[in-house]
Structure formats: structure tokens, C-alpha cells
Coordinates of C-alpha atoms and ligand atoms in Angstrom, one line a residue:
M22 CA 0.0 0.0 0.0
S23 CA 1.7 3.2 -1.1
R24 CA 2.0 6.3 1.0
L25 CA 2.5 10.0 0.1
I26 CA 4.7 12.4 2.0
I27 CA 4.0 16.1 1.7
E28 CA 6.4 18.6 3.1
G29 CA 4.8 21.8 4.4
G30 CA 4.9 25.0 2.4
G31 CA 4.9 25.5 -1.3
R32 CA 2.2 27.2 -3.4
L33 CA 0.5 26.4 -6.7
R34 CA 1.4 28.4 -9.8
G35 CA 1.2 28.0 -13.6
R36 CA -1.3 25.9 -15.6
V37 CA -2.5 22.4 -15.0
R38 CA -4.6 20.1 -17.2
V39 CA -6.2 17.4 -15.2
P40 CA -7.4 14.1 -16.7
G41 CA -10.8 13.5 -18.4
D42 CA -14.1 13.6 -16.6
K43 CA -14.8 10.3 -14.9
S44 CA -18.6 10.5 -15.2
I45 CA -18.5 11.4 -18.9
S46 CA -15.9 8.8 -19.7
H47 CA -18.1 6.0 -18.2
R48 CA -21.1 7.2 -20.1
V49 CA -19.5 7.5 -23.5
L50 CA -18.4 3.9 -23.2
M51 CA -21.9 2.8 -22.3
L52 CA -23.8 4.7 -25.0
G53 CA -21.1 4.1 -27.6
A54 CA -21.4 0.3 -26.9
I55 CA -25.1 0.2 -27.6
A56 CA -25.2 2.8 -30.4
E57 CA -25.2 2.0 -34.2
G58 CA -21.8 2.7 -35.7
V59 CA -18.3 3.8 -34.5
T60 CA -18.0 6.4 -31.6
E61 CA -14.7 8.2 -31.5
V62 CA -13.6 9.6 -28.1
E63 CA -10.8 12.0 -27.1
G64 CA -9.8 12.9 -23.6
F65 CA -11.1 9.6 -22.1
L66 CA -10.0 9.1 -18.5
E67 CA -7.3 6.4 -18.2
G68 CA -8.3 5.7 -14.5
A69 CA -8.9 2.3 -13.0
D70 CA -12.7 3.0 -12.6
T71 CA -13.3 3.8 -16.3
L72 CA -10.9 1.1 -17.4
A73 CA -13.1 -1.3 -15.4
T74 CA -16.1 -0.2 -17.5
L75 CA -14.1 -0.6 -20.7
A76 CA -13.1 -4.2 -19.7
A77 CA -16.7 -4.9 -18.8
F78 CA -17.9 -3.9 -22.3
R79 CA -15.2 -5.9 -24.0
S80 CA -16.5 -8.9 -22.0
L81 CA -20.0 -8.1 -23.3
G82 CA -18.7 -8.4 -26.9
V83 CA -17.9 -4.8 -27.8
A84 CA -14.7 -4.1 -29.7
V85 CA -12.9 -1.0 -28.4
E86 CA -9.7 0.2 -30.0
H87 CA -7.5 2.0 -27.5
A88 CA -4.4 2.7 -29.5
E89 CA -3.3 5.8 -27.7
P90 CA -4.0 7.2 -24.2
G91 CA -7.3 9.1 -24.1
R92 CA -8.4 8.0 -27.5
L93 CA -11.0 5.3 -28.1
R94 CA -12.9 3.9 -31.1
I95 CA -15.9 2.1 -29.9
E96 CA -17.6 -0.2 -32.3
G97 CA -21.2 0.1 -31.3
R98 CA -23.3 -3.1 -31.4
G99 CA -26.7 -1.5 -31.3
L100 CA -29.3 -1.7 -28.5
R101 CA -29.7 -5.5 -28.9
G102 CA -26.1 -6.5 -29.8
L103 CA -24.4 -7.2 -26.4
H104 CA -23.4 -10.8 -25.6
A105 CA -23.4 -12.7 -22.4
P106 CA -20.0 -12.2 -20.7
P107 CA -17.8 -15.3 -20.0
G108 CA -17.9 -14.7 -16.3
P109 CA -18.6 -12.1 -13.5
L110 CA -17.8 -8.5 -14.3
D111 CA -15.3 -7.1 -11.8
L112 CA -15.9 -3.4 -11.4
G113 CA -13.1 -2.8 -8.9
N114 CA -13.8 0.4 -6.8
S115 CA -16.3 1.9 -9.2
G116 CA -19.8 2.6 -7.9
T117 CA -20.7 4.4 -11.2
S118 CA -19.9 1.3 -13.2
M119 CA -21.9 -1.0 -11.0
R120 CA -25.0 1.2 -10.6
L121 CA -25.3 2.3 -14.3
L122 CA -24.5 -1.2 -15.6
A123 CA -27.2 -2.7 -13.3
G124 CA -29.7 -0.5 -15.3
L125 CA -28.2 -1.2 -18.7
L126 CA -28.1 -5.0 -18.1
A127 CA -31.5 -5.4 -16.5
G128 CA -33.1 -5.4 -20.0
Q129 CA -30.7 -7.8 -21.7
P130 CA -31.6 -11.4 -22.8
F131 CA -28.8 -12.9 -20.7
D132 CA -27.8 -13.1 -17.0
T133 CA -24.8 -11.1 -15.6
I134 CA -23.0 -11.0 -12.3
L135 CA -21.5 -7.7 -11.1
T136 CA -18.9 -7.6 -8.4
G137 CA -16.1 -5.3 -7.1
D138 CA -13.5 -4.7 -4.4
A139 CA -14.0 -4.5 -0.6
S140 CA -15.3 -0.9 -0.7
L141 CA -17.7 -1.4 -3.6
T142 CA -19.2 -4.6 -2.1
R143 CA -20.1 -2.6 1.0
R144 CA -21.9 0.2 -0.8
P145 CA -25.7 0.3 -1.0
M146 CA -27.3 -1.1 -4.1
R147 CA -31.0 -1.3 -3.2
R148 CA -31.4 2.3 -4.4
V149 CA -31.1 1.0 -8.0
I150 CA -32.5 -2.5 -7.4
T151 CA -35.8 -1.4 -6.0
P152 CA -36.9 0.9 -8.9
L153 CA -35.4 -1.5 -11.5
E154 CA -37.6 -4.3 -10.0
R155 CA -40.6 -2.0 -10.3
M156 CA -39.7 -1.8 -14.0
G157 CA -39.9 -5.6 -14.3
G158 CA -36.2 -6.3 -13.8
A159 CA -34.9 -9.1 -11.5
I160 CA -31.7 -8.4 -9.5
L161 CA -30.4 -10.5 -6.6
C162 CA -28.0 -9.0 -4.0
T163 CA -26.8 -9.9 -0.5
S164 CA -29.1 -9.6 2.6
E165 CA -27.3 -6.3 3.3
G166 CA -28.4 -4.9 -0.1
T167 CA -24.8 -5.1 -1.5
A168 CA -22.9 -6.7 -4.4
P169 CA -22.3 -9.2 -5.8
L170 CA -25.4 -8.5 -7.9
V171 CA -26.9 -11.2 -10.1
I172 CA -28.9 -9.6 -12.9
R173 CA -31.4 -11.9 -14.5
G174 CA -31.9 -11.5 -18.2
G175 CA -34.8 -12.2 -20.5
R176 CA -37.2 -9.9 -18.6
S177 CA -39.6 -7.4 -20.2
L178 CA -39.2 -4.0 -18.7
R179 CA -41.9 -1.3 -18.4
G180 CA -41.2 2.4 -18.2
I181 CA -41.4 3.9 -14.8
D182 CA -42.8 7.1 -13.2
Y183 CA -40.6 7.5 -10.2
D184 CA -39.7 10.1 -7.5
L185 CA -36.1 9.4 -6.5
P186 CA -35.9 9.4 -2.7
I187 CA -32.3 10.9 -3.0
A188 CA -30.7 13.2 -5.5
S189 CA -28.5 10.6 -7.2
A190 CA -27.2 10.8 -10.8
Q191 CA -26.2 7.2 -10.6
V192 CA -29.8 6.1 -9.8
K193 CA -31.3 8.4 -12.3
S194 CA -28.8 7.2 -15.0
A195 CA -29.4 3.5 -14.2
L196 CA -33.2 4.0 -14.7
L197 CA -32.7 6.0 -17.9
L198 CA -30.5 3.2 -19.3
A199 CA -33.0 0.6 -18.4
G200 CA -35.7 2.9 -19.9
L201 CA -34.1 2.5 -23.3
Y202 CA -35.1 -1.2 -23.1
A203 CA -38.6 -0.6 -21.7
E204 CA -42.1 -0.5 -23.0
G205 CA -43.4 3.0 -22.6
P206 CA -41.8 6.2 -21.4
T207 CA -39.7 6.7 -18.2
R208 CA -40.4 9.8 -16.1
L209 CA -38.1 10.7 -13.2
R210 CA -38.2 13.4 -10.5
E211 CA -35.3 14.1 -8.1
P212 CA -35.6 16.0 -4.7
A213 CA -32.7 18.2 -6.0
G214 CA -31.0 18.3 -9.3
S215 CA -28.0 15.9 -9.7
R216 CA -25.4 15.9 -12.5
D217 CA -27.1 15.6 -15.9
H218 CA -24.4 14.1 -18.1
T219 CA -26.5 11.1 -19.0
E220 CA -29.3 13.2 -20.2
R221 CA -27.0 15.4 -22.3
M222 CA -25.2 12.4 -23.7
L223 CA -28.4 10.5 -24.5
R224 CA -29.5 13.6 -26.5
R225 CA -26.2 13.7 -28.2
F226 CA -26.6 10.1 -29.3
G227 CA -30.1 10.9 -30.7
A228 CA -32.3 9.5 -27.9
T229 CA -35.7 11.1 -27.3
I230 CA -35.2 12.7 -23.9
A231 CA -36.4 16.0 -22.4
T232 CA -36.1 17.7 -19.0
E233 CA -38.9 20.1 -18.0
G234 CA -39.8 21.5 -14.7
G235 CA -37.4 19.1 -12.9
V236 CA -38.9 16.0 -14.7
V237 CA -36.7 13.9 -17.0
R238 CA -38.7 12.1 -19.6
L239 CA -37.2 9.4 -21.9
T240 CA -39.2 7.8 -24.7
P241 CA -37.6 4.6 -25.9
G242 CA -37.7 3.3 -29.5
T243 CA -35.1 5.6 -31.1
P244 CA -31.9 3.8 -32.0
L245 CA -28.8 5.5 -30.7
E246 CA -26.4 6.8 -33.3
A247 CA -22.6 6.8 -32.9
T248 CA -20.9 10.2 -32.5
R249 CA -17.7 12.0 -31.5
V250 CA -17.1 13.0 -28.0
D251 CA -14.4 15.2 -26.6
V252 CA -14.3 14.6 -22.8
P253 CA -13.5 17.8 -20.8
A254 CA -11.1 17.7 -17.9
D255 CA -12.7 16.5 -14.7
L256 CA -13.8 19.4 -12.4
S257 CA -13.8 16.9 -9.5
S258 CA -10.0 16.3 -10.1
A259 CA -9.4 20.0 -10.6
A260 CA -11.1 20.6 -7.2
F261 CA -7.9 19.6 -5.3
F262 CA -5.9 22.2 -7.2
L263 CA -8.7 24.8 -6.8
V264 CA -8.8 24.3 -3.1
G265 CA -5.0 24.2 -2.7
A266 CA -4.5 27.4 -4.7
A267 CA -7.4 29.2 -3.1
M268 CA -6.2 28.6 0.4
K269 CA -2.5 29.4 -0.1
P270 CA -1.6 33.0 -0.5
G271 CA 0.9 33.6 -3.4
S272 CA -0.8 30.9 -5.5
D273 CA -2.0 31.7 -9.0
L274 CA -3.1 28.7 -11.0
V275 CA -5.1 28.1 -14.2
I276 CA -7.0 24.9 -14.8
D277 CA -7.2 24.2 -18.5
H278 CA -10.3 23.0 -20.4
A279 CA -12.3 22.1 -17.3
G280 CA -15.9 20.8 -17.5
V281 CA -18.1 23.5 -16.1
N282 CA -21.5 21.8 -16.4
P283 CA -23.7 23.8 -14.0
T284 CA -24.8 20.6 -12.2
R285 CA -21.1 20.1 -11.2
T286 CA -19.9 23.6 -10.3
G287 CA -21.0 23.7 -6.6
V288 CA -17.3 23.7 -5.7
L289 CA -16.7 27.0 -7.5
D290 CA -19.8 28.6 -5.7
L291 CA -18.7 27.3 -2.3
L292 CA -15.1 28.5 -2.7
R293 CA -16.3 31.9 -3.7
L294 CA -18.6 32.0 -0.7
M295 CA -15.5 31.3 1.4
G296 CA -13.9 34.3 -0.2
A297 CA -11.8 32.7 -2.9
D298 CA -10.7 34.6 -5.9
I299 CA -11.9 32.5 -8.8
E300 CA -12.4 33.5 -12.4
V301 CA -14.0 31.4 -15.1
L302 CA -12.2 32.4 -18.2
E303 CA -13.6 32.3 -21.7
A304 CA -16.3 29.7 -21.1
H305 CA -16.4 28.0 -24.4
S306 CA -18.4 24.9 -25.4
S307 CA -17.0 21.7 -26.7
S308 CA -17.7 20.9 -30.3
W309 CA -21.0 19.3 -29.5
A310 CA -22.4 22.1 -27.3
D311 CA -25.2 22.9 -29.6
E312 CA -26.5 19.3 -29.5
G313 CA -26.8 19.5 -25.7
G314 CA -23.1 19.0 -25.0
E315 CA -20.9 19.9 -22.1
P316 CA -19.7 23.5 -21.4
V317 CA -15.9 23.8 -20.9
A318 CA -13.8 26.7 -19.6
D319 CA -10.4 27.6 -18.2
V320 CA -10.6 28.5 -14.5
R321 CA -8.1 30.8 -12.7
V322 CA -7.7 30.8 -9.0
R323 CA -5.5 33.1 -6.8
G324 CA -4.7 32.4 -3.2
G325 CA -5.8 34.4 -0.2
A326 CA -7.5 34.1 3.2
L327 CA -10.7 32.0 3.3
R328 CA -13.6 32.2 5.8
G329 CA -15.8 29.5 7.2
V330 CA -19.4 29.3 5.9
E331 CA -22.7 27.6 6.4
I332 CA -22.9 25.5 3.3
P333 CA -26.3 26.1 1.6
E334 CA -28.0 22.7 1.2
R335 CA -29.0 23.3 -2.4
L336 CA -25.3 23.2 -3.3
V337 CA -24.7 19.8 -1.7
P338 CA -25.6 17.6 -4.8
L339 CA -23.7 20.0 -7.0
A340 CA -20.5 19.5 -5.1
I341 CA -21.0 16.0 -3.7
D342 CA -17.6 14.6 -4.7
E343 CA -15.7 17.8 -3.7
F344 CA -16.4 17.7 0.0
P345 CA -13.1 16.0 1.0
A346 CA -11.2 18.9 -0.7
L347 CA -13.6 21.5 0.6
F348 CA -13.1 20.2 4.2
I349 CA -9.4 21.0 3.8
A350 CA -10.4 24.5 2.7
A351 CA -12.6 24.8 5.8
A352 CA -9.7 23.6 8.0
A353 CA -7.5 26.4 6.6
A354 CA -10.2 29.0 6.8
R355 CA -11.0 31.5 9.6
G356 CA -14.1 30.5 11.6
E357 CA -16.5 27.6 11.5
T358 CA -17.8 25.7 8.5
V359 CA -21.1 23.9 8.9
L360 CA -22.4 21.2 6.5
C361 CA -25.8 19.6 6.8
G362 CA -28.0 17.5 4.4
A363 CA -25.0 15.5 3.2
E364 CA -25.7 12.0 4.7
E365 CA -24.8 10.6 1.2
L366 CA -21.1 11.3 2.0
R367 CA -21.3 8.3 4.4
H368 CA -21.9 6.0 1.4
K369 CA -19.1 7.0 -0.9
E370 CA -15.8 5.1 -1.4
S371 CA -15.4 5.5 2.3
D372 CA -17.6 7.2 4.9
R373 CA -16.2 10.5 4.0
I374 CA -17.5 12.3 7.1
E375 CA -15.7 9.9 9.5
T376 CA -12.5 9.5 7.4
M377 CA -12.1 13.2 6.9
A378 CA -13.0 14.1 10.6
R379 CA -10.4 11.6 11.8
G380 CA -7.7 12.9 9.6
L381 CA -8.4 16.5 10.4
R382 CA -8.3 15.8 14.1
T383 CA -4.9 14.2 13.6
L384 CA -3.8 17.4 12.0
G385 CA -4.9 19.4 15.0
I386 CA -8.2 20.7 13.6
E387 CA -11.5 20.5 15.5
A388 CA -13.9 18.5 13.3
R389 CA -17.2 17.2 14.7
P390 CA -19.2 14.8 12.6
T391 CA -23.0 15.0 12.7
A392 CA -25.5 12.5 11.3
D393 CA -25.7 14.2 8.0
G394 CA -22.7 16.5 7.9
I395 CA -19.8 18.0 9.8
V396 CA -18.7 21.1 11.7
I397 CA -15.1 22.2 11.1
R398 CA -13.4 25.0 13.0
G399 CA -10.5 26.4 11.0
G400 CA -7.1 26.7 12.6
A401 CA -3.4 26.0 12.3
L402 CA -2.8 22.7 10.6
Q403 CA 0.0 20.6 12.2
G404 CA 1.9 17.6 10.7
G405 CA 0.9 14.0 11.2
V406 CA 0.0 10.6 9.7
V407 CA -3.5 10.3 8.2
D408 CA -5.2 7.3 6.8
S409 CA -7.1 7.7 3.5
A410 CA -9.1 4.5 4.1
S411 CA -8.3 3.6 0.4
D412 CA -10.5 6.5 -0.7
H413 CA -8.9 8.4 -3.7
R414 CA -10.5 11.7 -2.9
V415 CA -9.6 11.6 0.8
A416 CA -6.0 10.9 -0.2
M417 CA -5.7 13.8 -2.6
A418 CA -7.5 16.2 -0.3
F419 CA -5.0 15.5 2.5
A420 CA -2.2 15.8 0.1
M421 CA -3.3 19.4 -0.6
A422 CA -3.4 20.1 3.2
G423 CA 0.4 20.1 2.9
L424 CA 0.3 23.6 1.5
A425 CA -1.0 24.9 4.8
V426 CA 0.8 22.6 7.3
H427 CA 3.7 23.3 9.7
G428 CA 5.8 20.2 9.4
S429 CA 4.9 17.3 7.1
I430 CA 2.0 15.1 6.4
E431 CA 2.1 11.4 5.6
V432 CA -1.0 10.0 3.9
A433 CA -1.4 6.2 4.0
D434 CA -3.1 3.9 1.6
C435 CA -3.0 6.0 -1.6
D436 CA -3.1 3.4 -4.4
N437 CA -6.7 4.2 -5.3
I438 CA -5.7 7.7 -6.4
A439 CA -5.3 5.9 -9.8
T440 CA -9.0 5.2 -9.9
S441 CA -9.8 8.7 -10.9
F442 CA -6.5 10.7 -11.2
P443 CA -3.5 8.8 -12.6
G444 CA -0.6 11.3 -12.6
F445 CA -1.9 13.3 -9.7
V446 CA 1.4 13.3 -7.9
E447 CA 3.4 14.5 -11.0
A448 CA 0.8 17.2 -11.8
A449 CA 0.8 18.4 -8.2
Q450 CA 4.7 18.5 -8.1
R451 CA 4.7 20.5 -11.3
A452 CA 2.3 23.0 -9.8
G453 CA 4.4 23.4 -6.7
L454 CA 3.1 20.9 -4.1
R455 CA 6.1 19.3 -2.2
V456 CA 4.7 15.8 -2.5
R457 CA 6.4 12.5 -3.2
W458 CA 5.7 8.8 -3.0
A459 CA 7.2 7.3 0.2
Ligands
S3P82 C1 -21.6 10.0 -10.3 C2 -22.6 10.4 -9.4 C3 -22.4 10.7 -8.0 C4 -20.9 10.8 -7.7 C5 -20.1 9.8 -8.3 C6 -20.2 9.8 -9.8 C7 -22.0 9.7 -11.6 O1 -22.9 9.7 -7.2 O2 -20.7 10.8 -6.3 O3 -18.7 10.0 -8.0 O4 -21.1 9.6 -12.5 O5 -23.2 9.5 -11.9 P1 -24.5 9.7 -6.7 O6 -25.2 9.9 -7.9 O7 -24.7 8.4 -6.1 O8 -24.6 10.9 -5.8

């Protein structure tokens, strides 16, 4: 299990381009696989999570050429062209792969088994199983509602009219993918808007889908058509750099070509609320913007003093993956930061409320978990050894804490950084973080 050592001090300067968006990379594989024709992809994330989805589709009979990093050529097999895989599909650490595939595979003529690593097989799956069963699917799981999942094939699915109990793009996307195979339309409402990459990409591939008044409506029956997709840089990976630069005076950093889809930009709003100096430069759209694509921009951040805030609950789903990084900003800020309405953080790759609180306390910061959030009192960060609990985002967040620490930080159990951000350490070194593998 590899460890990171971060020497205190440093600041972040220059330009950084982080790898491709994880959510979009998963989705382009899924839709490319069931489209008619060849989908060409640039900027695909070469992370363990998205490579697990790629391997799964190869097992399902899809030819994917991957001649160069970031470039894929997916030979779509059409909606009905997937084959039974030779064995269980191992999705490693990736919750997005498992939940979205559960939806996509519920309407196939064959059975599939989905499994994953110790973290993934602890995560809740009934949130997708329950509505998929209401659509006519049949999915077996453990008595705890966890993977391995056995997805029974040969079922006839019906469209569903469903109020999601939680704002979850993974649940919404699973149901939309199942809806492609169902009889009749699927209508979904969320308690708060979650990331809408699936809706945008389905539209891009020619599906009949519309969002109106908070209701997503998919009408099946239109074949998907292959397309080209340029994947923007992942704002969730950029978030570590945004936080690091924002909280360290003397920093001045530009993140290139970042995805700034408004359902993902809660981190920018929250950092600004905390007093950060952030500029979204020349927001331009990728080549497919006019077909419902993804907006992209360069983002400049300059370091300064941050203040603690009460986090508005409406921003929680829009920044759901960025809280580990934002908790570091809160630790370095003046005053108290209060987060509520974020119980979902307990169900990510680790229980992010507990793992972050434990690590922050090790670094001398007062951090009090609550049932659905945390209260952090900013202060002087001291050195120490923190455990990431194998959670990629926790590991990268504590690495950035090095910018504000007196002494040095050791972060244990960092292998999973490669699930979402291969090359993180090198990119951080180039920008000015004093980090190295132990
Ligand atoms: C994702 C949705 C989010 C997020 C995850 C990726 C996606 O999960 O935390 O990292 O690609 O749909 P939820 O939808 O469960 O909140």
C-alpha cells in the first residue's frame, strides 16, 4: 500500500490540465457500446474505474480500439447486440460502473454477475435494485443490499414514473439506461438536481429525452447513433488544485479546459462563498455544445484568506464529490464551516464524514461529525500521519493540506488515487506541491 509524504509550504502556480471527466468517460463507453456505428472519443479518463467499465464492455462483446492514451474507437453493437459475458464482471472500486450497468443490463436477454472490491461490495445497491424491479427487472443481492449482484436476463421491462428518494445521478442514470429497453416512457423526478451528463449524452446520441420542470422524460424506441465525444477535464479532479491554490496566498493557477456543467460547479460557488478569488475564463463549449453537450472553460484561482461558511444545502448535490477537498479549505479558513444535508457522504468510497474528521483531528483541527454533515473549526494545521481508508478523494484532499501545514503530512493507503486521477502526484509537483511517494 503506497504512501504519500507532503512537506509543508509551497504554493501552486502555472497551468494544469487534469485528466478527463470520470462521469462522462463511463457514459460515453456505455452509450457508444449500444449505439449504431463507431463512436470516436478523445480525452477519455485512463483511470482504474473507467478502465473497469471498458473491460466490462469488452466482456460483453464490444470491440474497443484503444491505440493511444485518451483515444477510443468504440464499435457500437446497437441496443440489442451485447453478448453474455464469459464470467462475472469485476468493477473494482467503481460505484458508477456498477449502478449504471445494473440499469443497462436489466433489459438484456442474458444473466450477468457484477462484483467489485472490498469498498464497492459494502456500498448500498437497493437504491437501484428497488426501482429496477418495479420496471420488471430481477436483481439479486446480499441480505445487506450489497454486491455481488446477479442480474437476471430475459425480462420485459416497463417504463417507470418515479420520484427518486435521494438526489443521485447514478440512480437516475441506471433508470434511464433501463428505460431504453422498456415498453413506454420513463419519467423521473429528483428531490434536487444531480449531475445531468446522462441526459446530455443521450440527447447527443439521438435518444428522445427532455427535461422540463425538474422531470426527466425518456421515450424509448429511437436507435442510438454513434458520434464523436471530446471529454472535458474533470472538475472533481481539478477541485484539489482549486482548493490548494485558493487557500494558499501567493498561488496563481489556471486549470485548462475544465468541464463547467452547472450541475457540477458547486465547488466554485462554495469556494467563492468562502472568499476565494476564482475567475471562469472564456467559457467555451466543446464541439458538441449545440447538441446538448458539455460546457468547458479555463478556471483561474488566486490564493488568499478564506472564511468558514454555512454551506447552503441546495449546493450539496452540485459538489457531492468535492467535500473532502472542501473540508481542507474549511480547516485552513478562519471561523467555522457547517455542513448539513450530506448524509450521502457516508456512502461513498469510504464514509467521507468519518474519514475526513479523523484525519483533520490528527492534523490538530476541530472536526465534529453529525448524522448528515460535519462542523469544522478552521485553525493552524500541524503535521501527522493520516489514513485515507483507500479513498482516492480523501488521499488527494489530505495531500493538498500540505500547502498549509507546519511540518509534514504522511497519507497512508494511496493506491486508489489511480481510480480517478492517474498522474496526480506529478501534476501536483509541477504546480508546486512538495509531494512524493514514500
Ligand atoms: C456519479 C454520481 C455521484 C458521484 C459519483 C459519480 C456519476 O454519485 O458521487 O462519483 O457519474 O453519476 P451519486 O449519484 O450516487 O450521488
